Amino acid sequence: MIQRLFWGIMYGLAIFWICNAQNWSPYLLFIPLLLVCVEFIKMEKLKVWEKIFGIIYVSYASYSTWSISYYSNTDNLSILFIIFGLIWISDSMAFFGGKLFGKNPLARSISPNKTIEGAVIGFICTLLIGCFSLNMIDPISEFKSINSWQRISWALPLTISISAPLGDLIGSKFKRMAGVKDSDTFLPGHGGALDRFDSFLLSVILVQVFQSYILIS
């Protein structure tokens, strides 16, 4: 438990540094995303087309990360930090909500420990905390217009509150098909890159679509 907590803190600090350093720093996220691709290849029980789908999935998430960073107007990529923060809220609230009130399995065959009650609590808390927090801070320059910031202050938490748990389930489904509990063991107490970035993969894809086709339009 102590080891898991320690490496969880280290992981969070690393993400904070990546999202608040220089413009090139988001490309460091390609390292764990590349590791996810390697993990898909190493999953021997996956069929060839399943591995190809997984690699395409991660590749598009990598493109989405690049796209968000490329079109950013700031040195510190606040939007990526917000994504990780909202994912953390979603995962944490769903976990504690499930522990306290969970009775009905959300997807027993994929992830038996996740509950409907936990998912609902995670959704509500992410939406409320996200909307409140984003409305309390000044608009970041990626979204200079007031209208854009008003839209992102509710639409981004809504997107993450849905995509984070779905991305987690997608990652769990891949591991189920591969017959493994953790995708790898390179993060002590936390498994592999897929275990840590499963929620991020789907979230960053949907946020990139949101940024490109909704805010820009």
Coordinates of C-alpha atoms in Angstrom, one line a residue:
M1 CA 0.0 0.0 0.0
I2 CA 2.8 2.4 0.9
Q3 CA 4.7 1.5 -2.3
R4 CA 1.6 2.1 -4.4
L5 CA 1.0 5.5 -2.7
F6 CA 4.6 6.5 -3.2
W7 CA 4.6 5.7 -6.9
G8 CA 1.2 7.3 -7.3
I9 CA 2.6 10.6 -5.9
M10 CA 5.7 10.3 -8.1
Y11 CA 3.4 9.7 -11.1
G12 CA 1.3 12.7 -10.3
L13 CA 4.4 15.0 -9.9
A14 CA 5.8 13.8 -13.2
I15 CA 2.5 14.6 -15.0
F16 CA 2.5 18.0 -13.3
W17 CA 6.0 18.7 -14.5
I18 CA 5.3 17.6 -18.0
C19 CA 2.2 19.8 -18.3
N20 CA 3.9 22.9 -16.8
A21 CA 7.4 22.9 -18.4
Q22 CA 8.4 24.1 -21.8
N23 CA 6.6 23.6 -25.1
W24 CA 8.5 20.4 -26.0
S25 CA 7.5 18.7 -22.7
P26 CA 4.1 17.3 -23.9
Y27 CA 6.1 15.1 -26.3
L28 CA 7.4 13.3 -23.3
L29 CA 3.9 11.9 -23.0
F30 CA 4.8 10.0 -26.2
I31 CA 7.2 7.8 -24.2
P32 CA 4.5 6.1 -22.0
L33 CA 2.1 6.0 -25.1
L34 CA 4.9 4.2 -27.0
L35 CA 5.2 1.8 -24.0
V36 CA 1.4 1.1 -24.3
C37 CA 1.9 0.1 -27.9
V38 CA 4.8 -2.2 -26.8
E39 CA 2.5 -3.7 -24.2
F40 CA -0.2 -4.5 -26.8
I41 CA 2.4 -6.2 -28.9
K42 CA 3.6 -8.3 -25.9
M43 CA 0.1 -9.5 -25.1
E44 CA 0.4 -12.9 -26.6
K45 CA -3.3 -13.9 -26.3
L46 CA -4.5 -11.0 -28.3
K47 CA -5.4 -11.7 -31.9
V48 CA -3.5 -9.8 -34.6
W49 CA -6.4 -7.5 -35.4
E50 CA -6.9 -6.7 -31.7
K51 CA -3.2 -5.7 -31.4
I52 CA -3.6 -3.6 -34.6
F53 CA -6.7 -1.9 -33.2
G54 CA -4.9 -1.2 -29.9
I55 CA -1.9 0.3 -31.7
I56 CA -4.2 2.5 -33.9
Y57 CA -6.1 3.6 -30.8
V58 CA -2.9 4.6 -29.0
S59 CA -1.5 6.2 -32.2
Y60 CA -4.6 8.4 -32.5
A61 CA -4.4 9.4 -28.8
S62 CA -0.7 10.4 -29.5
Y63 CA -1.9 12.5 -32.5
S64 CA -4.5 14.1 -30.2
T65 CA -1.9 15.0 -27.6
W66 CA 0.3 16.5 -30.3
S67 CA -2.7 18.4 -31.8
I68 CA -3.7 19.9 -28.5
S69 CA -0.1 21.0 -27.8
Y70 CA 0.4 22.3 -31.4
Y71 CA -2.6 24.6 -31.3
S72 CA -1.9 25.8 -27.7
N73 CA -1.1 29.4 -27.3
T74 CA 0.7 29.0 -23.9
D75 CA 4.1 27.8 -22.8
N76 CA 2.5 25.7 -20.1
L77 CA -0.1 23.4 -21.5
S78 CA -2.9 24.1 -19.0
I79 CA -5.4 22.1 -21.0
L80 CA -3.4 18.9 -20.6
F81 CA -3.1 19.5 -16.8
I82 CA -6.8 20.1 -16.6
I83 CA -7.4 16.8 -18.4
F84 CA -5.2 14.8 -16.0
G85 CA -6.8 16.6 -13.0
L86 CA -10.3 15.8 -14.1
I87 CA -9.4 12.1 -14.8
W88 CA -7.9 11.9 -11.2
I89 CA -11.1 13.3 -9.8
S90 CA -13.2 10.9 -11.8
D91 CA -11.1 7.8 -10.8
S92 CA -10.9 8.8 -7.2
M93 CA -14.5 9.7 -6.6
A94 CA -15.7 6.5 -8.5
F95 CA -13.3 4.4 -6.3
F96 CA -14.4 5.9 -3.0
G97 CA -18.1 6.0 -4.1
G98 CA -17.9 2.4 -5.0
K99 CA -16.3 1.4 -1.7
L100 CA -18.9 3.3 0.3
F101 CA -22.1 2.7 -1.6
G102 CA -21.3 0.2 -4.4
K103 CA -23.7 -2.8 -4.7
N104 CA -24.4 -3.3 -8.4
P105 CA -21.6 -4.3 -10.8
L106 CA -21.1 -1.9 -13.7
A107 CA -19.5 -4.4 -16.0
R108 CA -19.0 -7.7 -14.2
S109 CA -17.3 -9.5 -17.1
I110 CA -14.8 -6.7 -17.7
S111 CA -14.1 -5.2 -14.4
P112 CA -16.0 -6.8 -11.5
N113 CA -14.8 -4.3 -8.9
K114 CA -16.4 -1.3 -10.6
T115 CA -20.0 -0.5 -9.6
I116 CA -22.8 1.5 -11.0
E117 CA -23.0 3.6 -7.8
G118 CA -19.3 4.4 -8.0
A119 CA -19.6 5.4 -11.7
V120 CA -22.6 7.7 -11.0
I121 CA -20.8 9.3 -8.0
G122 CA -17.6 9.7 -10.2
F123 CA -19.7 11.3 -13.0
I124 CA -21.5 13.8 -10.7
C125 CA -18.4 14.8 -8.7
T126 CA -16.3 15.3 -11.8
L127 CA -18.9 17.4 -13.4
L128 CA -19.6 19.6 -10.3
I129 CA -16.0 19.9 -9.1
G130 CA -14.8 20.5 -12.7
C131 CA -17.4 23.2 -13.5
F132 CA -16.9 25.0 -10.2
S133 CA -13.1 24.9 -10.4
L134 CA -12.9 26.1 -14.0
N135 CA -15.3 28.9 -13.4
M136 CA -13.2 30.0 -10.4
I137 CA -10.0 30.5 -12.5
D138 CA -9.1 33.0 -15.2
P139 CA -9.6 31.8 -18.8
I140 CA -6.4 30.2 -20.2
S141 CA -5.2 31.8 -23.4
E142 CA -6.0 28.7 -25.5
F143 CA -9.6 29.9 -25.1
K144 CA -9.3 33.7 -25.1
S145 CA -13.0 34.5 -25.8
I146 CA -15.4 34.5 -22.9
N147 CA -17.8 32.4 -24.9
S148 CA -15.2 29.7 -25.5
W149 CA -14.3 29.6 -21.8
Q150 CA -17.9 29.4 -20.7
R151 CA -18.3 26.5 -23.0
I152 CA -15.2 24.6 -21.9
S153 CA -16.0 25.2 -18.2
W154 CA -18.9 22.8 -18.4
A155 CA -18.2 20.8 -21.6
L156 CA -14.7 19.6 -20.7
P157 CA -15.8 18.2 -17.3
L158 CA -18.8 16.6 -19.0
T159 CA -16.5 15.0 -21.6
I160 CA -14.0 13.7 -19.0
S161 CA -16.7 12.4 -16.7
I162 CA -17.9 10.1 -19.5
S163 CA -14.6 9.3 -21.3
A164 CA -12.5 8.5 -18.2
P165 CA -14.5 5.6 -17.0
L166 CA -15.2 4.3 -20.5
G167 CA -11.4 4.5 -21.3
D168 CA -10.8 2.6 -18.1
L169 CA -13.2 -0.1 -19.2
I170 CA -11.6 -0.3 -22.7
G171 CA -8.2 -0.9 -21.1
S172 CA -9.7 -3.5 -18.8
K173 CA -11.3 -5.2 -21.7
F174 CA -8.0 -5.5 -23.5
K175 CA -6.4 -7.0 -20.4
R176 CA -9.2 -9.5 -20.1
M177 CA -8.8 -10.6 -23.7
A178 CA -5.1 -10.9 -23.0
G179 CA -5.6 -12.8 -19.8
V180 CA -3.6 -10.5 -17.6
K181 CA -4.4 -8.5 -14.5
D182 CA -1.8 -5.7 -15.1
S183 CA -0.5 -4.8 -18.6
D184 CA 3.1 -4.8 -17.3
T185 CA 5.1 -4.3 -14.2
F186 CA 7.4 -1.4 -14.9
L187 CA 5.6 0.9 -12.5
P188 CA 6.0 -0.6 -9.0
G189 CA 2.5 -1.1 -7.4
H190 CA 0.7 0.4 -10.5
G191 CA 1.3 -2.1 -13.3
G192 CA 2.2 -0.9 -16.8
A193 CA 1.6 2.1 -19.0
L194 CA -1.8 1.0 -20.1
D195 CA -2.9 0.7 -16.5
R196 CA -2.0 4.3 -15.9
F197 CA -3.1 5.8 -19.2
D198 CA -6.2 3.9 -20.1
S199 CA -8.5 6.7 -19.1
F200 CA -6.2 9.3 -20.7
L201 CA -6.3 7.6 -24.1
L202 CA -10.0 8.0 -24.8
S203 CA -10.2 11.3 -22.9
V204 CA -7.5 13.1 -25.0
I205 CA -9.1 11.9 -28.2
L206 CA -12.5 13.3 -27.3
V207 CA -11.0 16.5 -26.0
Q208 CA -9.0 17.0 -29.2
V209 CA -12.2 16.5 -31.2
F210 CA -14.0 18.9 -28.9
Q211 CA -11.2 21.5 -29.3
S212 CA -10.9 21.2 -33.1
Y213 CA -14.5 20.9 -34.2
I214 CA -16.5 22.7 -31.5
L215 CA -14.5 25.5 -30.0
I216 CA -12.8 26.4 -33.3
S217 CA -16.1 26.4 -35.2

